[in-house]
Amino acid sequence: MRGSPADPIRSVLAWVARRAGSAALVVLIVATVVFFALRASGDPLEAIMGGPGSQAGPEAVAAAREAYGLDDPLLVQYATQLWRVATFQLGDSYARHQPVAQMIGGQLPGTLQLAALALLLAWMLALVGSTIAATARGRIGRAAVSALRGLELVATVMPQFWLGAVLILVFAASLRVLPATSSGSDPAGLVLPVVTLAIPIAGFLAQLSRDALGEADAAPFAVTARSRGASEPRVLLTHTLRHASLPALSLSGWAFGHLLSGAVVVESLFARPGLGRLLLDAALTRDVPVVIGAVVVVSVLYIVVVTVVDAVELLIDPRLRTVRAAPERAPELAVGS
């Protein structure tokens, strides 16, 4: 019996509602953990008064506590901070006395550019490595595949801070072909930070796509295509590569979130302005509104990217559309497929 035309719409709306509820829960947990962790690390009044060397008198300290609500009970301060997050009123920075939204808005584009370019480069490197592994033949091909596997393993465990330092030593200090710092506007200054972020992710994506490519290459649809006279490049580009990209694509959202977190290290190492560097400076000074605002923005970006990746997966593999829209029917679909 066929369902009514409203069933797919209802299922999609239910999926969207579940995603929105999950996003709200993630933001709540993140804001809660950050708030209490920063408060446990010390009194944020130090940031308000200008740092540990401040000579503010008792009257100025009392006035600052009242102005910023620090004389309220801790749970009241927590509830106030949650309300600001829920209403997108992030308040002012304790240390810089500027609107948090304005500060984040000024630094966010640079970090998004860095993460997007790094993810693009990681995917390019992963696909090139997987394609070489899938098409390699003979003794030389097997040796190349073994070398690629070793490089992938090394790349996945390579610390970004160490990798960035080595790249600076080689290309900036020794060869002097690339700058060691990135101002954010010079394209040459983007090269080393992007490579530093991309290589570990590329190794991980290459391992996933290479294994999936091997499975897809032996699947019935690939064997059938060859029996009909399709050449190996056509089978690769038309059939196996599309199916093999799904496992790695499903983790691209995680990869983007990892790149955003890695930006904290990379932006500090290359003296590059961005959200990661802003977050690190705010955490060191216990600037609670800035840290919470930056972390919440990163969390929302991560959720948005994961949702977009899910949508791209649906475009690549139409079989997932019914399962994602109506997960309760997944066992039925599996039996009937």
PDB file of C-alpha atoms in Angstrom, residues 1-289:
ATOM      1  CA  MET A   1       0.000   0.000   0.000  1.00  0.00           C
ATOM      2  CA  ARG A   2       1.397   3.344  -1.026  1.00  0.00           C
ATOM      3  CA  GLY A   3       1.666   6.157   1.486  1.00  0.00           C
ATOM      4  CA  SER A   4      -0.086   9.447   1.069  1.00  0.00           C
ATOM      5  CA  PRO A   5       1.744  12.303  -0.730  1.00  0.00           C
ATOM      6  CA  ALA A   6       2.166  14.045   2.611  1.00  0.00           C
ATOM      7  CA  ASP A   7       4.222  11.162   4.075  1.00  0.00           C
ATOM      8  CA  PRO A   8       7.546  12.126   2.429  1.00  0.00           C
ATOM      9  CA  ILE A   9       7.052  15.761   3.415  1.00  0.00           C
ATOM     10  CA  ARG A  10       6.257  14.740   6.985  1.00  0.00           C
ATOM     11  CA  SER A  11       9.326  12.508   7.099  1.00  0.00           C
ATOM     12  CA  VAL A  12      11.599  15.251   5.818  1.00  0.00           C
ATOM     13  CA  LEU A  13      10.168  17.729   8.331  1.00  0.00           C
ATOM     14  CA  ALA A  14      10.734  15.190  11.102  1.00  0.00           C
ATOM     15  CA  TRP A  15      14.351  14.774   9.953  1.00  0.00           C
ATOM     16  CA  VAL A  16      14.848  18.545   9.946  1.00  0.00           C
ATOM     17  CA  ALA A  17      13.291  18.794  13.411  1.00  0.00           C
ATOM     18  CA  ARG A  18      15.634  16.094  14.730  1.00  0.00           C
ATOM     19  CA  ARG A  19      18.606  17.933  13.270  1.00  0.00           C
ATOM     20  CA  ALA A  20      17.505  21.230  14.784  1.00  0.00           C
ATOM     21  CA  GLY A  21      16.998  19.582  18.173  1.00  0.00           C
ATOM     22  CA  SER A  22      20.433  17.947  17.990  1.00  0.00           C
ATOM     23  CA  ALA A  23      22.001  21.284  17.063  1.00  0.00           C
ATOM     24  CA  ALA A  24      20.358  23.041  20.007  1.00  0.00           C
ATOM     25  CA  LEU A  25      21.543  20.294  22.375  1.00  0.00           C
ATOM     26  CA  VAL A  26      25.113  20.517  21.073  1.00  0.00           C
ATOM     27  CA  VAL A  27      25.174  24.297  21.516  1.00  0.00           C
ATOM     28  CA  LEU A  28      23.769  23.955  25.056  1.00  0.00           C
ATOM     29  CA  ILE A  29      26.390  21.381  26.058  1.00  0.00           C
ATOM     30  CA  VAL A  30      29.244  23.341  24.489  1.00  0.00           C
ATOM     31  CA  ALA A  31      28.221  26.623  26.130  1.00  0.00           C
ATOM     32  CA  THR A  32      27.796  24.903  29.499  1.00  0.00           C
ATOM     33  CA  VAL A  33      31.164  23.135  29.444  1.00  0.00           C
ATOM     34  CA  VAL A  34      33.044  26.243  28.315  1.00  0.00           C
ATOM     35  CA  PHE A  35      31.363  28.515  30.879  1.00  0.00           C
ATOM     36  CA  PHE A  36      32.104  26.336  33.913  1.00  0.00           C
ATOM     37  CA  ALA A  37      35.589  25.372  32.694  1.00  0.00           C
ATOM     38  CA  LEU A  38      36.587  29.024  32.358  1.00  0.00           C
ATOM     39  CA  ARG A  39      35.059  29.953  35.684  1.00  0.00           C
ATOM     40  CA  ALA A  40      36.907  27.083  37.357  1.00  0.00           C
ATOM     41  CA  SER A  41      40.191  28.372  35.924  1.00  0.00           C
ATOM     42  CA  GLY A  42      39.937  31.726  37.694  1.00  0.00           C
ATOM     43  CA  ASP A  43      38.065  34.985  38.141  1.00  0.00           C
ATOM     44  CA  PRO A  44      37.280  36.688  34.790  1.00  0.00           C
ATOM     45  CA  LEU A  45      37.509  40.051  36.560  1.00  0.00           C
ATOM     46  CA  GLU A  46      41.246  39.958  35.857  1.00  0.00           C
ATOM     47  CA  ALA A  47      40.553  40.251  32.126  1.00  0.00           C
ATOM     48  CA  ILE A  48      38.110  43.105  32.698  1.00  0.00           C
ATOM     49  CA  MET A  49      40.586  45.103  34.769  1.00  0.00           C
ATOM     50  CA  GLY A  50      43.370  44.800  32.191  1.00  0.00           C
ATOM     51  CA  GLY A  51      45.355  41.739  33.234  1.00  0.00           C
ATOM     52  CA  PRO A  52      47.287  40.511  36.267  1.00  0.00           C
ATOM     53  CA  GLY A  53      49.266  43.758  36.561  1.00  0.00           C
ATOM     54  CA  SER A  54      46.209  45.929  37.072  1.00  0.00           C
ATOM     55  CA  GLN A  55      46.372  48.456  39.921  1.00  0.00           C
ATOM     56  CA  ALA A  56      42.611  49.000  40.129  1.00  0.00           C
ATOM     57  CA  GLY A  57      41.304  49.999  43.515  1.00  0.00           C
ATOM     58  CA  PRO A  58      38.502  48.311  45.464  1.00  0.00           C
ATOM     59  CA  GLU A  59      35.874  50.780  44.231  1.00  0.00           C
ATOM     60  CA  ALA A  60      36.767  50.158  40.571  1.00  0.00           C
ATOM     61  CA  VAL A  61      36.721  46.396  41.159  1.00  0.00           C
ATOM     62  CA  ALA A  62      33.308  46.548  42.818  1.00  0.00           C
ATOM     63  CA  ALA A  63      31.933  48.720  40.026  1.00  0.00           C
ATOM     64  CA  ALA A  64      33.235  46.302  37.380  1.00  0.00           C
ATOM     65  CA  ARG A  65      31.690  43.316  39.163  1.00  0.00           C
ATOM     66  CA  GLU A  66      28.328  45.044  39.260  1.00  0.00           C
ATOM     67  CA  ALA A  67      28.536  46.269  35.664  1.00  0.00           C
ATOM     68  CA  TYR A  68      29.305  42.802  34.271  1.00  0.00           C
ATOM     69  CA  GLY A  69      27.016  40.898  36.619  1.00  0.00           C
ATOM     70  CA  LEU A  70      29.879  39.071  38.336  1.00  0.00           C
ATOM     71  CA  ASP A  71      28.381  39.789  41.757  1.00  0.00           C
ATOM     72  CA  ASP A  72      25.382  37.594  40.888  1.00  0.00           C
ATOM     73  CA  PRO A  73      25.293  33.918  41.934  1.00  0.00           C
ATOM     74  CA  LEU A  74      27.123  31.615  39.536  1.00  0.00           C
ATOM     75  CA  LEU A  75      23.941  29.938  38.320  1.00  0.00           C
ATOM     76  CA  VAL A  76      22.420  33.329  37.531  1.00  0.00           C
ATOM     77  CA  GLN A  77      25.509  34.241  35.509  1.00  0.00           C
ATOM     78  CA  TYR A  78      25.239  30.890  33.717  1.00  0.00           C
ATOM     79  CA  ALA A  79      21.569  31.424  32.885  1.00  0.00           C
ATOM     80  CA  THR A  80      22.334  34.946  31.644  1.00  0.00           C
ATOM     81  CA  GLN A  81      25.061  33.625  29.363  1.00  0.00           C
ATOM     82  CA  LEU A  82      22.767  30.930  27.967  1.00  0.00           C
ATOM     83  CA  TRP A  83      20.084  33.520  27.259  1.00  0.00           C
ATOM     84  CA  ARG A  84      22.605  35.640  25.371  1.00  0.00           C
ATOM     85  CA  VAL A  85      23.584  32.642  23.260  1.00  0.00           C
ATOM     86  CA  ALA A  86      19.949  31.724  22.586  1.00  0.00           C
ATOM     87  CA  THR A  87      19.112  35.288  21.526  1.00  0.00           C
ATOM     88  CA  PHE A  88      22.384  35.826  19.609  1.00  0.00           C
ATOM     89  CA  GLN A  89      23.324  38.640  21.981  1.00  0.00           C
ATOM     90  CA  LEU A  90      26.884  37.582  22.802  1.00  0.00           C
ATOM     91  CA  GLY A  91      27.698  40.691  24.807  1.00  0.00           C
ATOM     92  CA  ASP A  92      31.006  42.551  25.003  1.00  0.00           C
ATOM     93  CA  SER A  93      34.527  41.260  25.433  1.00  0.00           C
ATOM     94  CA  TYR A  94      35.859  41.503  28.974  1.00  0.00           C
ATOM     95  CA  ALA A  95      39.391  42.311  27.815  1.00  0.00           C
ATOM     96  CA  ARG A  96      38.870  44.408  24.665  1.00  0.00           C
ATOM     97  CA  HIS A  97      35.497  45.947  25.557  1.00  0.00           C
ATOM     98  CA  GLN A  98      34.189  45.387  22.020  1.00  0.00           C
ATOM     99  CA  PRO A  99      31.058  43.553  20.847  1.00  0.00           C
ATOM    100  CA  VAL A 100      31.833  39.837  20.645  1.00  0.00           C
ATOM    101  CA  ALA A 101      29.786  39.422  17.470  1.00  0.00           C
ATOM    102  CA  GLN A 102      31.828  42.138  15.765  1.00  0.00           C
ATOM    103  CA  MET A 103      35.115  40.552  16.838  1.00  0.00           C
ATOM    104  CA  ILE A 104      34.084  37.104  15.622  1.00  0.00           C
ATOM    105  CA  GLY A 105      32.698  38.489  12.373  1.00  0.00           C
ATOM    106  CA  GLY A 106      36.028  40.159  11.648  1.00  0.00           C
ATOM    107  CA  GLN A 107      38.081  36.994  12.206  1.00  0.00           C
ATOM    108  CA  LEU A 108      35.743  34.277  10.906  1.00  0.00           C
ATOM    109  CA  PRO A 109      36.236  34.762   7.109  1.00  0.00           C
ATOM    110  CA  GLY A 110      39.985  34.149   7.343  1.00  0.00           C
ATOM    111  CA  THR A 111      39.530  30.931   9.300  1.00  0.00           C
ATOM    112  CA  LEU A 112      36.813  29.668   6.946  1.00  0.00           C
ATOM    113  CA  GLN A 113      39.049  30.387   3.968  1.00  0.00           C
ATOM    114  CA  LEU A 114      41.919  28.497   5.582  1.00  0.00           C
ATOM    115  CA  ALA A 115      39.772  25.481   6.503  1.00  0.00           C
ATOM    116  CA  ALA A 116      38.003  25.334   3.119  1.00  0.00           C
ATOM    117  CA  LEU A 117      41.265  25.454   1.141  1.00  0.00           C
ATOM    118  CA  ALA A 118      42.821  22.827   3.417  1.00  0.00           C
ATOM    119  CA  LEU A 119      39.831  20.503   2.968  1.00  0.00           C
ATOM    120  CA  LEU A 120      39.932  20.983  -0.810  1.00  0.00           C
ATOM    121  CA  LEU A 121      43.663  20.214  -0.914  1.00  0.00           C
ATOM    122  CA  ALA A 122      43.181  17.181   1.350  1.00  0.00           C
ATOM    123  CA  TRP A 123      40.506  15.789  -0.960  1.00  0.00           C
ATOM    124  CA  MET A 124      42.668  16.372  -4.030  1.00  0.00           C
ATOM    125  CA  LEU A 125      45.625  14.574  -2.466  1.00  0.00           C
ATOM    126  CA  ALA A 126      43.402  11.713  -1.251  1.00  0.00           C
ATOM    127  CA  LEU A 127      41.787  11.203  -4.654  1.00  0.00           C
ATOM    128  CA  VAL A 128      45.123  11.302  -6.470  1.00  0.00           C
ATOM    129  CA  GLY A 129      46.610   8.750  -4.093  1.00  0.00           C
ATOM    130  CA  SER A 130      43.556   6.488  -4.293  1.00  0.00           C
ATOM    131  CA  THR A 131      43.495   6.653  -8.086  1.00  0.00           C
ATOM    132  CA  ILE A 132      47.173   5.749  -8.304  1.00  0.00           C
ATOM    133  CA  ALA A 133      46.616   2.829  -5.942  1.00  0.00           C
ATOM    134  CA  ALA A 134      43.623   1.610  -7.956  1.00  0.00           C
ATOM    135  CA  THR A 135      45.323   1.801 -11.357  1.00  0.00           C
ATOM    136  CA  ALA A 136      48.815   0.637 -10.369  1.00  0.00           C
ATOM    137  CA  ARG A 137      49.846  -2.619 -12.027  1.00  0.00           C
ATOM    138  CA  GLY A 138      52.950  -4.770 -12.003  1.00  0.00           C
ATOM    139  CA  ARG A 139      55.948  -4.747  -9.702  1.00  0.00           C
ATOM    140  CA  ILE A 140      56.508  -1.007  -9.886  1.00  0.00           C
ATOM    141  CA  GLY A 141      52.811  -0.400  -9.215  1.00  0.00           C
ATOM    142  CA  ARG A 142      52.832  -2.592  -6.119  1.00  0.00           C
ATOM    143  CA  ALA A 143      55.910  -0.770  -4.825  1.00  0.00           C
ATOM    144  CA  ALA A 144      54.165   2.572  -5.421  1.00  0.00           C
ATOM    145  CA  VAL A 145      51.076   1.389  -3.536  1.00  0.00           C
ATOM    146  CA  SER A 146      53.221   0.260  -0.594  1.00  0.00           C
ATOM    147  CA  ALA A 147      54.953   3.643  -0.530  1.00  0.00           C
ATOM    148  CA  LEU A 148      51.595   5.443  -0.635  1.00  0.00           C
ATOM    149  CA  ARG A 149      50.285   3.394   2.270  1.00  0.00           C
ATOM    150  CA  GLY A 150      53.344   4.303   4.304  1.00  0.00           C
ATOM    151  CA  LEU A 151      52.919   7.984   3.496  1.00  0.00           C
ATOM    152  CA  GLU A 152      49.231   7.851   4.409  1.00  0.00           C
ATOM    153  CA  LEU A 153      50.028   6.296   7.784  1.00  0.00           C
ATOM    154  CA  VAL A 154      52.728   8.846   8.536  1.00  0.00           C
ATOM    155  CA  ALA A 155      50.453  11.721   7.486  1.00  0.00           C
ATOM    156  CA  THR A 156      47.585  10.659   9.769  1.00  0.00           C
ATOM    157  CA  VAL A 157      49.750  10.624  12.908  1.00  0.00           C
ATOM    158  CA  MET A 158      51.841  13.705  12.089  1.00  0.00           C
ATOM    159  CA  PRO A 159      51.318  16.522  14.648  1.00  0.00           C
ATOM    160  CA  GLN A 160      50.324  19.741  12.941  1.00  0.00           C
ATOM    161  CA  PHE A 161      52.555  21.868  15.135  1.00  0.00           C
ATOM    162  CA  TRP A 162      55.617  19.772  14.252  1.00  0.00           C
ATOM    163  CA  LEU A 163      54.694  19.687  10.559  1.00  0.00           C
ATOM    164  CA  GLY A 164      54.207  23.447  10.440  1.00  0.00           C
ATOM    165  CA  ALA A 165      57.544  24.039  12.162  1.00  0.00           C
ATOM    166  CA  VAL A 166      59.327  21.782   9.660  1.00  0.00           C
ATOM    167  CA  LEU A 167      57.670  23.544   6.714  1.00  0.00           C
ATOM    168  CA  ILE A 168      58.752  26.926   8.087  1.00  0.00           C
ATOM    169  CA  LEU A 169      62.315  25.665   8.577  1.00  0.00           C
ATOM    170  CA  VAL A 170      62.550  24.240   5.053  1.00  0.00           C
ATOM    171  CA  PHE A 171      60.582  26.629   2.852  1.00  0.00           C
ATOM    172  CA  ALA A 172      60.854  29.890   4.801  1.00  0.00           C
ATOM    173  CA  ALA A 173      64.155  29.768   6.662  1.00  0.00           C
ATOM    174  CA  SER A 174      66.289  27.613   4.316  1.00  0.00           C
ATOM    175  CA  LEU A 175      64.888  27.950   0.791  1.00  0.00           C
ATOM    176  CA  ARG A 176      63.196  31.324   1.429  1.00  0.00           C
ATOM    177  CA  VAL A 177      60.537  30.690  -1.206  1.00  0.00           C
ATOM    178  CA  LEU A 178      57.500  31.170   1.062  1.00  0.00           C
ATOM    179  CA  PRO A 179      56.823  33.525   3.985  1.00  0.00           C
ATOM    180  CA  ALA A 180      56.874  32.164   7.520  1.00  0.00           C
ATOM    181  CA  THR A 181      53.953  34.333   8.598  1.00  0.00           C
ATOM    182  CA  SER A 182      50.556  34.944   7.054  1.00  0.00           C
ATOM    183  CA  SER A 183      48.925  38.353   7.177  1.00  0.00           C
ATOM    184  CA  GLY A 184      45.666  37.000   5.765  1.00  0.00           C
ATOM    185  CA  SER A 185      45.785  39.009   2.520  1.00  0.00           C
ATOM    186  CA  ASP A 186      48.896  37.599   0.834  1.00  0.00           C
ATOM    187  CA  PRO A 187      48.141  34.415  -1.212  1.00  0.00           C
ATOM    188  CA  ALA A 188      51.707  33.165  -0.734  1.00  0.00           C
ATOM    189  CA  GLY A 189      51.232  33.327   3.014  1.00  0.00           C
ATOM    190  CA  LEU A 190      48.360  30.852   2.754  1.00  0.00           C
ATOM    191  CA  VAL A 191      50.449  28.043   1.273  1.00  0.00           C
ATOM    192  CA  LEU A 192      52.230  26.763   4.367  1.00  0.00           C
ATOM    193  CA  PRO A 193      49.209  27.040   6.735  1.00  0.00           C
ATOM    194  CA  VAL A 194      46.957  25.267   4.224  1.00  0.00           C
ATOM    195  CA  VAL A 195      49.467  22.460   3.645  1.00  0.00           C
ATOM    196  CA  THR A 196      49.998  22.075   7.394  1.00  0.00           C
ATOM    197  CA  LEU A 197      46.269  21.602   7.954  1.00  0.00           C
ATOM    198  CA  ALA A 198      45.636  19.474   4.859  1.00  0.00           C
ATOM    199  CA  ILE A 199      48.278  16.735   5.062  1.00  0.00           C
ATOM    200  CA  PRO A 200      46.995  14.866   8.173  1.00  0.00           C
ATOM    201  CA  ILE A 201      43.413  14.974   6.878  1.00  0.00           C
ATOM    202  CA  ALA A 202      44.567  13.881   3.411  1.00  0.00           C
ATOM    203  CA  GLY A 203      46.200  10.781   4.862  1.00  0.00           C
ATOM    204  CA  PHE A 204      43.028   9.799   6.677  1.00  0.00           C
ATOM    205  CA  LEU A 205      40.746  10.420   3.688  1.00  0.00           C
ATOM    206  CA  ALA A 206      43.149   8.579   1.367  1.00  0.00           C
ATOM    207  CA  GLN A 207      43.055   5.472   3.552  1.00  0.00           C
ATOM    208  CA  LEU A 208      39.261   5.428   3.540  1.00  0.00           C
ATOM    209  CA  SER A 209      38.853   6.128  -0.170  1.00  0.00           C
ATOM    210  CA  ARG A 210      41.572   3.640  -1.177  1.00  0.00           C
ATOM    211  CA  ASP A 211      39.948   0.779   0.741  1.00  0.00           C
ATOM    212  CA  ALA A 212      36.504   1.737  -0.565  1.00  0.00           C
ATOM    213  CA  LEU A 213      37.861   1.991  -4.097  1.00  0.00           C
ATOM    214  CA  GLY A 214      39.231  -1.533  -3.884  1.00  0.00           C
ATOM    215  CA  GLU A 215      35.843  -2.851  -2.741  1.00  0.00           C
ATOM    216  CA  ALA A 216      33.978  -0.924  -5.445  1.00  0.00           C
ATOM    217  CA  ASP A 217      36.421  -2.136  -8.101  1.00  0.00           C
ATOM    218  CA  ALA A 218      35.462  -5.746  -7.337  1.00  0.00           C
ATOM    219  CA  ALA A 219      31.718  -5.043  -7.004  1.00  0.00           C
ATOM    220  CA  PRO A 220      29.237  -6.573  -9.488  1.00  0.00           C
ATOM    221  CA  PHE A 221      28.462  -3.245 -11.185  1.00  0.00           C
ATOM    222  CA  ALA A 222      32.156  -2.729 -12.011  1.00  0.00           C
ATOM    223  CA  VAL A 223      32.522  -6.301 -13.299  1.00  0.00           C
ATOM    224  CA  THR A 224      29.391  -5.856 -15.425  1.00  0.00           C
ATOM    225  CA  ALA A 225      30.691  -2.600 -16.889  1.00  0.00           C
ATOM    226  CA  ARG A 226      33.944  -4.272 -17.891  1.00  0.00           C
ATOM    227  CA  SER A 227      32.099  -7.206 -19.459  1.00  0.00           C
ATOM    228  CA  ARG A 228      30.248  -4.705 -21.651  1.00  0.00           C
ATOM    229  CA  GLY A 229      33.524  -3.364 -22.993  1.00  0.00           C
ATOM    230  CA  ALA A 230      34.057  -0.330 -20.765  1.00  0.00           C
ATOM    231  CA  SER A 231      37.678   0.712 -20.405  1.00  0.00           C
ATOM    232  CA  GLU A 232      39.384   0.906 -17.010  1.00  0.00           C
ATOM    233  CA  PRO A 233      39.459   4.738 -16.958  1.00  0.00           C
ATOM    234  CA  ARG A 234      35.745   4.834 -17.786  1.00  0.00           C
ATOM    235  CA  VAL A 235      34.908   2.287 -15.082  1.00  0.00           C
ATOM    236  CA  LEU A 236      36.963   4.304 -12.618  1.00  0.00           C
ATOM    237  CA  LEU A 237      35.482   7.717 -13.435  1.00  0.00           C
ATOM    238  CA  THR A 238      31.895   6.603 -14.089  1.00  0.00           C
ATOM    239  CA  HIS A 239      31.328   3.891 -11.494  1.00  0.00           C
ATOM    240  CA  THR A 240      33.904   3.012  -8.857  1.00  0.00           C
ATOM    241  CA  LEU A 241      35.202   6.477  -7.941  1.00  0.00           C
ATOM    242  CA  ARG A 242      31.705   7.800  -7.218  1.00  0.00           C
ATOM    243  CA  HIS A 243      30.862   4.877  -4.924  1.00  0.00           C
ATOM    244  CA  ALA A 244      34.276   4.846  -3.279  1.00  0.00           C
ATOM    245  CA  SER A 245      34.022   8.537  -2.341  1.00  0.00           C
ATOM    246  CA  LEU A 246      30.986   7.991  -0.098  1.00  0.00           C
ATOM    247  CA  PRO A 247      32.804   6.688   3.040  1.00  0.00           C
ATOM    248  CA  ALA A 248      35.306   9.546   2.964  1.00  0.00           C
ATOM    249  CA  LEU A 249      32.634  12.063   2.028  1.00  0.00           C
ATOM    250  CA  SER A 250      30.555  11.071   5.042  1.00  0.00           C
ATOM    251  CA  LEU A 251      33.500  12.069   7.253  1.00  0.00           C
ATOM    252  CA  SER A 252      34.139  15.372   5.515  1.00  0.00           C
ATOM    253  CA  GLY A 253      31.995  17.133   8.105  1.00  0.00           C
ATOM    254  CA  TRP A 254      34.183  15.716  10.862  1.00  0.00           C
ATOM    255  CA  ALA A 255      37.257  16.684   8.827  1.00  0.00           C
ATOM    256  CA  PHE A 256      36.049  20.278   8.510  1.00  0.00           C
ATOM    257  CA  GLY A 257      35.453  20.461  12.262  1.00  0.00           C
ATOM    258  CA  HIS A 258      38.937  19.050  12.834  1.00  0.00           C
ATOM    259  CA  LEU A 259      40.357  21.718  10.529  1.00  0.00           C
ATOM    260  CA  LEU A 260      38.569  24.463  12.458  1.00  0.00           C
ATOM    261  CA  SER A 261      40.041  23.174  15.726  1.00  0.00           C
ATOM    262  CA  GLY A 262      43.457  22.806  14.094  1.00  0.00           C
ATOM    263  CA  ALA A 263      43.270  26.447  13.056  1.00  0.00           C
ATOM    264  CA  VAL A 264      43.945  27.363  16.700  1.00  0.00           C
ATOM    265  CA  VAL A 265      47.432  25.841  16.412  1.00  0.00           C
ATOM    266  CA  VAL A 266      48.145  26.826  12.811  1.00  0.00           C
ATOM    267  CA  GLU A 267      47.036  30.460  13.109  1.00  0.00           C
ATOM    268  CA  SER A 268      49.175  30.877  16.226  1.00  0.00           C
ATOM    269  CA  LEU A 269      52.186  29.169  14.610  1.00  0.00           C
ATOM    270  CA  PHE A 270      52.054  31.270  11.446  1.00  0.00           C
ATOM    271  CA  ALA A 271      50.948  34.479  13.231  1.00  0.00           C
ATOM    272  CA  ARG A 272      47.840  34.512  11.073  1.00  0.00           C
ATOM    273  CA  PRO A 273      44.741  36.453  12.161  1.00  0.00           C
ATOM    274  CA  GLY A 274      41.646  34.314  12.525  1.00  0.00           C
ATOM    275  CA  LEU A 275      39.036  32.858  14.804  1.00  0.00           C
ATOM    276  CA  GLY A 276      41.401  30.211  16.159  1.00  0.00           C
ATOM    277  CA  ARG A 277      43.939  32.747  17.307  1.00  0.00           C
ATOM    278  CA  LEU A 278      41.196  34.937  18.768  1.00  0.00           C
ATOM    279  CA  LEU A 279      39.859  31.939  20.686  1.00  0.00           C
ATOM    280  CA  LEU A 280      43.269  31.045  22.071  1.00  0.00           C
ATOM    281  CA  ASP A 281      43.985  34.594  23.239  1.00  0.00           C
ATOM    282  CA  ALA A 282      40.541  34.846  24.844  1.00  0.00           C
ATOM    283  CA  ALA A 283      40.966  31.516  26.647  1.00  0.00           C
ATOM    284  CA  LEU A 284      44.344  32.570  28.064  1.00  0.00           C
ATOM    285  CA  THR A 285      42.820  35.775  29.456  1.00  0.00           C
ATOM    286  CA  ARG A 286      39.565  34.074  30.592  1.00  0.00           C
ATOM    287  CA  ASP A 287      37.496  36.331  28.351  1.00  0.00           C
ATOM    288  CA  VAL A 288      34.311  34.309  28.857  1.00  0.00           C
ATOM    289  CA  PRO A 289      31.985  36.010  26.325  1.00  0.00           C
TER     290      PRO A 289
END
